[in-house]
């Protein structure tokens, strides 16, 4: 990755061993993303760009080292990052046009983009941004200015991503291959269209887990859905061709009533009796005390076949989520579960999603 010179308000600042990044987490979780970076890289200097959500971070590491470490141990809370290749201090609103021209010239001069087939321009802005229009208007403007590139502008599956953030005083930009941003979605915000008749928004969490963890749900035979009502996850599993047993004392959505591949058990999960190794997939979205959820699910793991998958949301009720996650993971590890990924998905609110395999 070529590290460019950064030009701030006309004054070039050479970047040495330190690298600068725009880092994003779900709202309220930026401090934990910062803590993850501190544990990975030692000293972290940061400035808040959007409170609780976005930081400008300085790390005393080369960009390649940062990316390598993040790819080998994906963080839980850090949802997205881009390396700042270019930044501009805009002193007055009227100077924004000049900054956007300078940004376009910078992007046009990047040799990596000359032969790129597909480029995604991903602009974001803060509430008090210098840019008064919408982010998509900014994307259109930038794409017009970048029409000198031979590439096709795309939203997904790009060869390169041009990340842009326009804040209150600064414009930041970075050019990277998609895998270097943790997520190839703009700011890691994974968007799905709400479907007609969709039972619950919770379904987005499982859709996002499928995409982010690369899980092929069509490969499963039979699933146990714990805390299933009103049935967003159940409907997703049925759509993937899986036979489902849904456990919840609450009512399932009426649209699921005549589904032949669905068994509904209207009970507390602590009271159900299941067959040993009956399921090759267990999902749980109980929105309940994390430690009690871990205990309850552990007691039902006899029903999951060895090699089976578990996807569980863990509510972060404590002020020390890192320690809580560790404790929950240890409970599952004692029950022969191997954690593949622990991640706060974009559609997780005050929770994370655990993706585990039984051994
Ligand atoms: C967030 S909702 C689940 C949403 C569901 N995943 C969907 O996609 O529609 C949480 C559900 O967990 C259920 N629940 C909470 N504690 C439970 C327990 N001990 N046993 C079974 N279900 C439980 C609640 O009744 C509630 O319906």
mmCIF file of C-alpha atoms and ligand atoms in Angstrom:
data_model
loop_
_atom_site.group_PDB
_atom_site.id
_atom_site.type_symbol
_atom_site.label_atom_id
_atom_site.label_comp_id
_atom_site.label_asym_id
_atom_site.label_seq_id
_atom_site.Cartn_x
_atom_site.Cartn_y
_atom_site.Cartn_z
ATOM 1 C CA UNK A 1 0.000 0.000 0.000
ATOM 2 C CA UNK A 2 1.517 3.271 -1.039
ATOM 3 C CA UNK A 3 1.427 5.902 1.648
ATOM 4 C CA UNK A 4 0.775 9.237 0.101
ATOM 5 C CA UNK A 5 1.854 12.618 1.221
ATOM 6 C CA UNK A 6 -0.836 14.369 3.083
ATOM 7 C CA UNK A 7 -1.516 17.933 2.174
ATOM 8 C CA UNK A 8 -3.222 19.921 4.887
ATOM 9 C CA UNK A 9 -4.397 23.371 3.894
ATOM 10 C CA UNK A 10 -1.614 23.698 1.378
ATOM 11 C CA UNK A 11 1.101 22.513 3.730
ATOM 12 C CA UNK A 12 2.461 19.077 2.974
ATOM 13 C CA UNK A 13 2.965 16.898 6.049
ATOM 14 C CA UNK A 14 5.122 13.794 5.524
ATOM 15 C CA UNK A 15 3.723 10.724 7.220
ATOM 16 C CA UNK A 16 6.459 8.752 8.954
ATOM 17 C CA UNK A 17 6.008 5.450 10.755
ATOM 18 C CA UNK A 18 2.775 6.779 12.223
ATOM 19 C CA UNK A 19 -0.352 6.174 10.176
ATOM 20 C CA UNK A 20 -3.721 7.882 10.403
ATOM 21 C CA UNK A 21 -7.113 6.226 10.128
ATOM 22 C CA UNK A 22 -10.806 6.977 10.169
ATOM 23 C CA UNK A 23 -12.355 4.319 12.402
ATOM 24 C CA UNK A 24 -16.078 3.614 12.803
ATOM 25 C CA UNK A 25 -18.090 1.562 15.304
ATOM 26 C CA UNK A 26 -21.787 1.216 16.100
ATOM 27 C CA UNK A 27 -23.120 4.259 17.943
ATOM 28 C CA UNK A 28 -21.802 4.317 21.536
ATOM 29 C CA UNK A 29 -19.153 1.647 20.914
ATOM 30 C CA UNK A 30 -16.248 3.706 19.522
ATOM 31 C CA UNK A 31 -14.444 3.648 22.914
ATOM 32 C CA UNK A 32 -14.384 -0.165 22.737
ATOM 33 C CA UNK A 33 -13.126 -0.095 19.150
ATOM 34 C CA UNK A 34 -10.368 2.209 20.393
ATOM 35 C CA UNK A 35 -9.581 -0.210 23.227
ATOM 36 C CA UNK A 36 -9.308 -3.039 20.680
ATOM 37 C CA UNK A 37 -6.793 -0.963 18.716
ATOM 38 C CA UNK A 38 -4.857 -0.194 21.900
ATOM 39 C CA UNK A 39 -4.644 -3.902 22.759
ATOM 40 C CA UNK A 40 -3.474 -4.676 19.232
ATOM 41 C CA UNK A 41 -1.053 -1.828 18.602
ATOM 42 C CA UNK A 42 -0.160 -0.230 21.929
ATOM 43 C CA UNK A 43 -0.372 3.564 22.001
ATOM 44 C CA UNK A 44 -3.397 5.015 20.210
ATOM 45 C CA UNK A 45 -3.936 8.731 19.746
ATOM 46 C CA UNK A 46 -7.440 9.640 18.727
ATOM 47 C CA UNK A 47 -9.726 12.585 17.989
ATOM 48 C CA UNK A 48 -13.495 12.256 18.074
ATOM 49 C CA UNK A 49 -15.090 12.915 14.686
ATOM 50 C CA UNK A 50 -18.627 11.759 15.544
ATOM 51 C CA UNK A 51 -19.137 11.206 19.294
ATOM 52 C CA UNK A 52 -19.378 7.521 20.205
ATOM 53 C CA UNK A 53 -19.104 6.460 16.580
ATOM 54 C CA UNK A 54 -16.201 7.773 14.570
ATOM 55 C CA UNK A 55 -12.587 8.530 15.455
ATOM 56 C CA UNK A 56 -9.516 9.823 13.680
ATOM 57 C CA UNK A 57 -6.857 7.525 15.040
ATOM 58 C CA UNK A 58 -3.065 7.691 14.881
ATOM 59 C CA UNK A 59 -1.162 4.415 15.234
ATOM 60 C CA UNK A 60 2.604 4.044 15.509
ATOM 61 C CA UNK A 61 2.594 1.310 12.885
ATOM 62 C CA UNK A 62 2.931 1.089 9.131
ATOM 63 C CA UNK A 63 -0.330 0.702 7.244
ATOM 64 C CA UNK A 64 0.570 -2.848 6.114
ATOM 65 C CA UNK A 65 1.180 -3.919 9.727
ATOM 66 C CA UNK A 66 -2.164 -2.464 10.829
ATOM 67 C CA UNK A 67 -4.089 -4.182 8.047
ATOM 68 C CA UNK A 68 -2.216 -7.471 8.536
ATOM 69 C CA UNK A 69 -2.996 -7.540 12.265
ATOM 70 C CA UNK A 70 -6.663 -6.662 11.721
ATOM 71 C CA UNK A 71 -7.123 -9.289 9.021
ATOM 72 C CA UNK A 72 -5.511 -11.984 11.148
ATOM 73 C CA UNK A 73 -7.553 -11.139 14.256
ATOM 74 C CA UNK A 74 -10.767 -9.383 13.204
ATOM 75 C CA UNK A 75 -11.996 -6.954 15.861
ATOM 76 C CA UNK A 76 -15.398 -7.174 17.548
ATOM 77 C CA UNK A 77 -16.334 -3.508 17.724
ATOM 78 C CA UNK A 78 -14.287 -1.799 15.022
ATOM 79 C CA UNK A 79 -16.745 -1.959 12.140
ATOM 80 C CA UNK A 80 -14.860 -0.116 9.436
ATOM 81 C CA UNK A 81 -11.662 1.773 8.900
ATOM 82 C CA UNK A 82 -9.841 3.528 6.135
ATOM 83 C CA UNK A 83 -6.313 4.755 5.932
ATOM 84 C CA UNK A 84 -6.187 8.534 5.522
ATOM 85 C CA UNK A 85 -4.241 9.092 2.310
ATOM 86 C CA UNK A 86 -5.335 12.687 2.017
ATOM 87 C CA UNK A 87 -6.868 15.293 4.306
ATOM 88 C CA UNK A 88 -7.733 18.926 3.943
ATOM 89 C CA UNK A 89 -8.468 21.525 6.576
ATOM 90 C CA UNK A 90 -11.308 23.692 5.283
ATOM 91 C CA UNK A 91 -11.288 27.042 6.989
ATOM 92 C CA UNK A 92 -14.542 28.380 5.569
ATOM 93 C CA UNK A 93 -17.619 26.822 4.011
ATOM 94 C CA UNK A 94 -16.825 28.619 0.745
ATOM 95 C CA UNK A 95 -13.524 26.724 0.504
ATOM 96 C CA UNK A 96 -15.187 23.332 0.289
ATOM 97 C CA UNK A 97 -15.391 23.451 -3.522
ATOM 98 C CA UNK A 98 -11.624 23.978 -3.639
ATOM 99 C CA UNK A 99 -11.126 21.013 -1.276
ATOM 100 C CA UNK A 100 -13.323 18.785 -3.453
ATOM 101 C CA UNK A 101 -11.356 19.793 -6.562
ATOM 102 C CA UNK A 102 -8.088 19.041 -4.770
ATOM 103 C CA UNK A 103 -9.489 15.704 -3.586
ATOM 104 C CA UNK A 104 -10.574 14.801 -7.133
ATOM 105 C CA UNK A 105 -7.127 15.701 -8.484
ATOM 106 C CA UNK A 106 -5.532 13.549 -5.794
ATOM 107 C CA UNK A 107 -7.738 10.548 -6.625
ATOM 108 C CA UNK A 108 -7.212 10.987 -10.380
ATOM 109 C CA UNK A 109 -3.454 10.955 -9.864
ATOM 110 C CA UNK A 110 -3.410 7.631 -7.975
ATOM 111 C CA UNK A 111 -1.719 5.079 -10.251
ATOM 112 C CA UNK A 112 -3.626 2.188 -8.663
ATOM 113 C CA UNK A 113 -6.865 3.485 -10.097
ATOM 114 C CA UNK A 114 -5.655 3.836 -13.690
ATOM 115 C CA UNK A 115 -6.346 0.208 -14.559
ATOM 116 C CA UNK A 116 -9.031 -0.501 -11.974
ATOM 117 C CA UNK A 117 -12.155 -1.979 -13.562
ATOM 118 C CA UNK A 118 -14.655 -1.116 -10.834
ATOM 119 C CA UNK A 119 -14.482 1.661 -8.267
ATOM 120 C CA UNK A 120 -16.885 2.408 -5.409
ATOM 121 C CA UNK A 121 -17.012 6.000 -4.162
ATOM 122 C CA UNK A 122 -18.156 5.897 -0.536
ATOM 123 C CA UNK A 123 -18.833 9.357 0.911
ATOM 124 C CA UNK A 124 -20.044 10.013 4.435
ATOM 125 C CA UNK A 125 -20.765 13.191 6.343
ATOM 126 C CA UNK A 126 -21.418 14.279 9.915
ATOM 127 C CA UNK A 127 -24.481 16.210 11.079
ATOM 128 C CA UNK A 128 -22.632 19.550 11.044
ATOM 129 C CA UNK A 129 -20.799 18.719 7.871
ATOM 130 C CA UNK A 130 -19.472 21.406 5.552
ATOM 131 C CA UNK A 131 -21.335 19.507 2.842
ATOM 132 C CA UNK A 132 -24.985 20.579 2.976
ATOM 133 C CA UNK A 133 -26.360 18.047 0.517
ATOM 134 C CA UNK A 134 -26.898 14.338 1.023
ATOM 135 C CA UNK A 135 -24.109 11.758 0.918
ATOM 136 C CA UNK A 136 -25.478 10.392 -2.364
ATOM 137 C CA UNK A 137 -25.365 13.889 -3.911
ATOM 138 C CA UNK A 138 -21.746 14.074 -2.838
ATOM 139 C CA UNK A 139 -21.101 10.679 -4.448
ATOM 140 C CA UNK A 140 -22.643 11.905 -7.708
ATOM 141 C CA UNK A 141 -20.521 15.052 -7.670
ATOM 142 C CA UNK A 142 -17.330 13.094 -6.981
ATOM 143 C CA UNK A 143 -18.131 10.541 -9.674
ATOM 144 C CA UNK A 144 -18.640 13.390 -12.172
ATOM 145 C CA UNK A 145 -15.284 14.848 -11.209
ATOM 146 C CA UNK A 146 -13.628 11.420 -11.468
ATOM 147 C CA UNK A 147 -15.042 10.651 -14.913
ATOM 148 C CA UNK A 148 -11.487 10.799 -16.281
ATOM 149 C CA UNK A 149 -10.945 7.335 -14.781
ATOM 150 C CA UNK A 150 -11.749 4.473 -17.134
ATOM 151 C CA UNK A 151 -13.411 2.505 -14.362
ATOM 152 C CA UNK A 152 -17.084 1.748 -13.930
ATOM 153 C CA UNK A 153 -18.536 3.204 -10.725
ATOM 154 C CA UNK A 154 -20.226 0.491 -8.688
ATOM 155 C CA UNK A 155 -21.782 0.121 -5.257
ATOM 156 C CA UNK A 156 -20.685 -3.458 -4.558
ATOM 157 C CA UNK A 157 -17.818 -5.747 -5.642
ATOM 158 C CA UNK A 158 -15.399 -2.925 -6.402
ATOM 159 C CA UNK A 159 -11.690 -3.400 -7.113
ATOM 160 C CA UNK A 160 -10.946 -0.192 -5.214
ATOM 161 C CA UNK A 161 -12.902 1.938 -2.780
ATOM 162 C CA UNK A 162 -12.526 5.692 -2.496
ATOM 163 C CA UNK A 163 -13.646 6.531 1.048
ATOM 164 C CA UNK A 164 -14.480 10.162 1.750
ATOM 165 C CA UNK A 165 -15.624 11.845 4.928
ATOM 166 C CA UNK A 166 -16.673 15.490 5.105
ATOM 167 C CA UNK A 167 -16.861 16.774 8.665
ATOM 168 C CA UNK A 168 -17.179 20.193 10.276
ATOM 169 C CA UNK A 169 -13.660 21.364 9.366
ATOM 170 C CA UNK A 170 -11.888 18.517 7.650
ATOM 171 C CA UNK A 171 -12.261 16.416 4.554
ATOM 172 C CA UNK A 172 -10.595 12.992 4.729
ATOM 173 C CA UNK A 173 -10.048 10.501 1.938
ATOM 174 C CA UNK A 174 -8.516 7.089 1.487
ATOM 175 C CA UNK A 175 -8.091 4.725 -1.435
ATOM 176 C CA UNK A 176 -8.002 1.019 -0.686
ATOM 177 C CA UNK A 177 -8.874 -2.468 -1.804
ATOM 178 C CA UNK A 178 -12.179 -3.493 -0.165
ATOM 179 C CA UNK A 179 -10.666 -6.111 2.175
ATOM 180 C CA UNK A 180 -8.506 -3.389 3.782
ATOM 181 C CA UNK A 181 -11.564 -1.621 5.184
ATOM 182 C CA UNK A 182 -12.860 -4.562 7.327
ATOM 183 C CA UNK A 183 -16.178 -4.122 5.507
ATOM 184 C CA UNK A 184 -16.707 -3.179 1.862
ATOM 185 C CA UNK A 185 -19.954 -1.383 2.762
ATOM 186 C CA UNK A 186 -19.811 2.373 3.169
ATOM 187 C CA UNK A 187 -18.716 2.845 6.799
ATOM 188 C CA UNK A 188 -19.554 -0.824 7.432
ATOM 189 C CA UNK A 189 -23.268 0.038 7.332
ATOM 190 C CA UNK A 190 -24.778 -3.087 5.758
ATOM 191 C CA UNK A 191 -28.132 -2.154 4.214
ATOM 192 C CA UNK A 192 -30.917 -4.558 3.299
ATOM 193 C CA UNK A 193 -34.243 -3.741 1.705
ATOM 194 C CA UNK A 194 -37.178 -4.401 4.001
ATOM 195 C CA UNK A 195 -39.270 -7.094 2.328
ATOM 196 C CA UNK A 196 -43.008 -7.073 2.041
ATOM 197 C CA UNK A 197 -44.521 -8.987 4.960
ATOM 198 C CA UNK A 198 -41.188 -9.138 6.810
ATOM 199 C CA UNK A 199 -41.955 -10.365 10.315
ATOM 200 C CA UNK A 200 -39.290 -8.469 12.250
ATOM 201 C CA UNK A 201 -36.247 -6.261 11.793
ATOM 202 C CA UNK A 202 -34.326 -8.959 13.703
ATOM 203 C CA UNK A 203 -34.137 -10.875 10.413
ATOM 204 C CA UNK A 204 -31.527 -8.366 9.213
ATOM 205 C CA UNK A 205 -29.148 -9.640 11.904
ATOM 206 C CA UNK A 206 -29.170 -13.147 10.472
ATOM 207 C CA UNK A 207 -28.945 -11.864 6.896
ATOM 208 C CA UNK A 208 -25.911 -9.832 7.931
ATOM 209 C CA UNK A 209 -24.359 -12.819 9.764
ATOM 210 C CA UNK A 210 -24.796 -14.890 6.595
ATOM 211 C CA UNK A 211 -22.999 -12.257 4.535
ATOM 212 C CA UNK A 212 -20.307 -11.250 7.022
ATOM 213 C CA UNK A 213 -19.354 -14.704 8.293
ATOM 214 C CA UNK A 214 -19.826 -16.312 4.859
ATOM 215 C CA UNK A 215 -22.207 -18.968 6.187
ATOM 216 C CA UNK A 216 -24.025 -21.155 3.666
ATOM 217 C CA UNK A 217 -27.340 -21.691 5.434
ATOM 218 C CA UNK A 218 -28.670 -23.914 2.655
ATOM 219 C CA UNK A 219 -26.207 -26.577 3.838
ATOM 220 C CA UNK A 220 -28.100 -27.157 7.123
ATOM 221 C CA UNK A 221 -30.784 -29.772 7.658
ATOM 222 C CA UNK A 222 -32.543 -28.917 10.911
ATOM 223 C CA UNK A 223 -32.363 -25.858 13.183
ATOM 224 C CA UNK A 224 -33.344 -25.016 16.729
ATOM 225 C CA UNK A 225 -34.393 -21.360 17.119
ATOM 226 C CA UNK A 226 -34.373 -20.319 20.807
ATOM 227 C CA UNK A 227 -36.274 -17.132 21.637
ATOM 228 C CA UNK A 228 -37.848 -17.308 18.189
ATOM 229 C CA UNK A 229 -40.924 -15.050 18.412
ATOM 230 C CA UNK A 230 -42.248 -13.289 16.450
ATOM 231 C CA UNK A 231 -40.302 -15.316 13.895
ATOM 232 C CA UNK A 232 -37.962 -13.194 11.772
ATOM 233 C CA UNK A 233 -35.061 -15.640 12.181
ATOM 234 C CA UNK A 234 -37.381 -18.646 11.822
ATOM 235 C CA UNK A 235 -38.745 -17.308 8.523
ATOM 236 C CA UNK A 236 -35.174 -16.709 7.284
ATOM 237 C CA UNK A 237 -34.174 -20.313 8.127
ATOM 238 C CA UNK A 238 -37.289 -21.712 6.455
ATOM 239 C CA UNK A 239 -36.512 -19.647 3.341
ATOM 240 C CA UNK A 240 -33.070 -21.273 3.240
ATOM 241 C CA UNK A 241 -34.783 -24.682 3.137
ATOM 242 C CA UNK A 242 -34.136 -25.689 6.777
ATOM 243 C CA UNK A 243 -36.586 -27.564 9.010
ATOM 244 C CA UNK A 244 -37.061 -25.479 12.187
ATOM 245 C CA UNK A 245 -38.078 -26.020 15.817
ATOM 246 C CA UNK A 246 -38.958 -22.635 17.314
ATOM 247 C CA UNK A 247 -38.955 -22.273 21.119
ATOM 248 C CA UNK A 248 -40.558 -19.248 22.749
ATOM 249 C CA UNK A 249 -43.357 -18.729 25.277
ATOM 250 C CA UNK A 250 -44.474 -15.748 23.157
ATOM 251 C CA UNK A 251 -46.652 -16.023 20.049
ATOM 252 C CA UNK A 252 -45.163 -16.594 16.627
ATOM 253 C CA UNK A 253 -46.409 -14.484 13.719
ATOM 254 C CA UNK A 254 -49.655 -15.849 12.171
ATOM 255 C CA UNK A 255 -48.020 -16.050 8.728
ATOM 256 C CA UNK A 256 -45.942 -18.981 10.058
ATOM 257 C CA UNK A 257 -48.969 -20.959 11.256
ATOM 258 C CA UNK A 258 -49.342 -23.397 8.383
ATOM 259 C CA UNK A 259 -45.674 -23.968 7.686
ATOM 260 C CA UNK A 260 -45.205 -27.775 7.453
ATOM 261 C CA UNK A 261 -41.431 -27.646 8.189
ATOM 262 C CA UNK A 262 -41.929 -25.691 11.416
ATOM 263 C CA UNK A 263 -42.524 -27.061 14.932
ATOM 264 C CA UNK A 264 -43.457 -24.433 17.504
ATOM 265 C CA UNK A 265 -42.859 -25.107 21.206
ATOM 266 C CA UNK A 266 -44.485 -22.373 23.290
ATOM 267 C CA UNK A 267 -42.323 -22.828 26.362
ATOM 268 C CA UNK A 268 -39.436 -21.293 28.221
ATOM 269 C CA UNK A 269 -36.249 -22.752 26.708
ATOM 270 C CA UNK A 270 -35.247 -24.024 30.160
ATOM 271 C CA UNK A 271 -38.204 -26.419 30.115
ATOM 272 C CA UNK A 272 -37.845 -28.093 26.718
ATOM 273 C CA UNK A 273 -36.700 -31.660 26.114
ATOM 274 C CA UNK A 274 -34.970 -32.309 22.771
ATOM 275 C CA UNK A 275 -33.414 -35.319 21.093
ATOM 276 C CA UNK A 276 -29.640 -35.711 21.390
ATOM 277 C CA UNK A 277 -27.889 -34.453 18.222
ATOM 278 C CA UNK A 278 -31.242 -33.602 16.659
ATOM 279 C CA UNK A 279 -30.001 -30.323 15.118
ATOM 280 C CA UNK A 280 -27.071 -29.247 12.976
ATOM 281 C CA UNK A 281 -27.819 -25.555 13.581
ATOM 282 C CA UNK A 282 -28.761 -23.722 16.770
ATOM 283 C CA UNK A 283 -29.655 -20.041 16.768
ATOM 284 C CA UNK A 284 -30.592 -17.908 19.748
ATOM 285 C CA UNK A 285 -31.689 -14.285 19.885
ATOM 286 C CA UNK A 286 -33.239 -14.037 23.331
ATOM 287 C CA UNK A 287 -32.295 -10.494 24.205
ATOM 288 C CA UNK A 288 -31.815 -11.634 27.812
ATOM 289 C CA UNK A 289 -29.139 -11.591 30.495
ATOM 290 C CA UNK A 290 -25.944 -12.666 28.672
ATOM 291 C CA UNK A 291 -24.669 -14.957 31.420
ATOM 292 C CA UNK A 292 -28.048 -16.660 31.859
ATOM 293 C CA UNK A 293 -28.380 -16.980 28.069
ATOM 294 C CA UNK A 294 -24.953 -18.639 27.908
ATOM 295 C CA UNK A 295 -25.924 -21.050 30.698
ATOM 296 C CA UNK A 296 -29.316 -21.854 29.189
ATOM 297 C CA UNK A 297 -27.941 -22.397 25.674
ATOM 298 C CA UNK A 298 -25.052 -24.505 27.043
ATOM 299 C CA UNK A 299 -27.584 -26.791 28.707
ATOM 300 C CA UNK A 300 -29.294 -27.330 25.339
ATOM 301 C CA UNK A 301 -26.120 -28.026 23.364
ATOM 302 C CA UNK A 302 -26.618 -31.809 23.756
ATOM 303 C CA UNK A 303 -29.199 -31.343 20.978
ATOM 304 C CA UNK A 304 -26.551 -29.981 18.578
ATOM 305 C CA UNK A 305 -24.564 -32.502 16.588
ATOM 306 C CA UNK A 306 -20.715 -32.289 16.825
ATOM 307 C CA UNK A 307 -19.617 -30.119 13.905
ATOM 308 C CA UNK A 308 -22.916 -28.205 14.186
ATOM 309 C CA UNK A 309 -23.098 -24.417 14.124
ATOM 310 C CA UNK A 310 -24.435 -21.998 16.745
ATOM 311 C CA UNK A 311 -25.255 -18.342 16.160
ATOM 312 C CA UNK A 312 -26.078 -16.443 19.304
ATOM 313 C CA UNK A 313 -26.638 -12.793 20.074
ATOM 314 C CA UNK A 314 -25.145 -11.628 23.372
ATOM 315 C CA UNK A 315 -26.702 -8.590 24.999
ATOM 316 C CA UNK A 316 -24.111 -6.158 26.377
ATOM 317 C CA UNK A 317 -25.797 -4.989 29.527
ATOM 318 C CA UNK A 318 -22.613 -4.398 31.471
ATOM 319 C CA UNK A 319 -20.360 -1.356 31.480
ATOM 320 C CA UNK A 320 -17.436 -3.720 30.828
ATOM 321 C CA UNK A 321 -18.407 -5.456 27.591
ATOM 322 C CA UNK A 322 -14.911 -6.799 26.871
ATOM 323 C CA UNK A 323 -14.812 -8.710 30.179
ATOM 324 C CA UNK A 324 -18.413 -9.853 29.751
ATOM 325 C CA UNK A 325 -17.753 -11.189 26.244
ATOM 326 C CA UNK A 326 -14.704 -13.063 27.527
ATOM 327 C CA UNK A 327 -16.760 -14.630 30.318
ATOM 328 C CA UNK A 328 -19.556 -15.677 27.931
ATOM 329 C CA UNK A 329 -17.039 -17.122 25.459
ATOM 330 C CA UNK A 330 -15.387 -19.130 28.261
ATOM 331 C CA UNK A 331 -18.774 -20.589 29.250
ATOM 332 C CA UNK A 332 -19.293 -21.762 25.677
ATOM 333 C CA UNK A 333 -15.753 -23.072 25.376
ATOM 334 C CA UNK A 334 -16.388 -25.274 28.416
ATOM 335 C CA UNK A 335 -19.327 -26.719 26.446
ATOM 336 C CA UNK A 336 -17.128 -27.773 23.505
ATOM 337 C CA UNK A 337 -17.866 -24.722 21.395
ATOM 338 C CA UNK A 338 -15.164 -23.132 19.274
ATOM 339 C CA UNK A 339 -15.670 -19.459 18.509
ATOM 340 C CA UNK A 340 -15.213 -18.703 14.817
ATOM 341 C CA UNK A 341 -16.102 -15.022 15.089
ATOM 342 C CA UNK A 342 -17.401 -12.599 17.687
ATOM 343 C CA UNK A 343 -18.603 -9.420 16.085
ATOM 344 C CA UNK A 344 -20.871 -6.500 16.627
ATOM 345 C CA UNK A 345 -22.811 -6.476 13.377
ATOM 346 C CA UNK A 346 -24.239 -3.243 12.011
ATOM 347 C CA UNK A 347 -27.739 -4.561 12.795
ATOM 348 C CA UNK A 348 -26.809 -5.473 16.374
ATOM 349 C CA UNK A 349 -27.854 -2.755 18.800
ATOM 350 C CA UNK A 350 -26.472 -3.218 22.325
ATOM 351 C CA UNK A 351 -25.260 -6.706 21.541
ATOM 352 C CA UNK A 352 -22.756 -8.776 19.596
ATOM 353 C CA UNK A 353 -23.174 -11.943 17.548
ATOM 354 C CA UNK A 354 -21.208 -15.118 18.283
ATOM 355 C CA UNK A 355 -20.610 -17.622 15.489
ATOM 356 C CA UNK A 356 -19.448 -20.939 16.929
ATOM 357 C CA UNK A 357 -18.909 -24.558 15.931
ATOM 358 C CA UNK A 358 -19.296 -27.548 18.256
ATOM 359 C CA UNK A 359 -16.382 -29.988 18.362
HETATM 360 C C1 LIG B 1 -35.599 -10.192 20.387
HETATM 361 S S1 LIG B 1 -36.914 -11.338 20.464
HETATM 362 C C2 LIG B 1 -36.448 -12.483 19.226
HETATM 363 C C3 LIG B 1 -36.698 -11.999 17.835
HETATM 364 C C4 LIG B 1 -36.590 -13.109 16.825
HETATM 365 N N1 LIG B 1 -35.202 -13.549 16.681
HETATM 366 C C5 LIG B 1 -37.085 -12.680 15.457
HETATM 367 O O1 LIG B 1 -36.298 -12.735 14.501
HETATM 368 O O2 LIG B 1 -38.249 -12.324 15.323
HETATM 369 C C6 LIG B 1 -36.544 -12.185 21.932
HETATM 370 C C7 LIG B 1 -37.492 -13.353 22.238
HETATM 371 O O3 LIG B 1 -36.876 -14.167 23.217
HETATM 372 C C8 LIG B 1 -37.901 -14.739 23.984
HETATM 373 N N2 LIG B 1 -37.328 -15.283 25.231
HETATM 374 C C9 LIG B 1 -36.774 -14.583 26.259
HETATM 375 N N3 LIG B 1 -36.400 -15.453 27.232
HETATM 376 C C10 LIG B 1 -36.709 -16.710 26.784
HETATM 377 C C11 LIG B 1 -36.547 -18.003 27.317
HETATM 378 N N4 LIG B 1 -36.028 -18.207 28.537
HETATM 379 N N5 LIG B 1 -36.973 -19.067 26.576
HETATM 380 C C12 LIG B 1 -37.503 -18.880 25.357
HETATM 381 N N6 LIG B 1 -37.689 -17.661 24.805
HETATM 382 C C13 LIG B 1 -37.295 -16.601 25.509
HETATM 383 C C14 LIG B 1 -38.883 -13.613 24.175
HETATM 384 O O4 LIG B 1 -40.165 -14.128 24.492
HETATM 385 C C15 LIG B 1 -38.828 -12.912 22.822
HETATM 386 O O5 LIG B 1 -39.884 -13.352 21.999
#
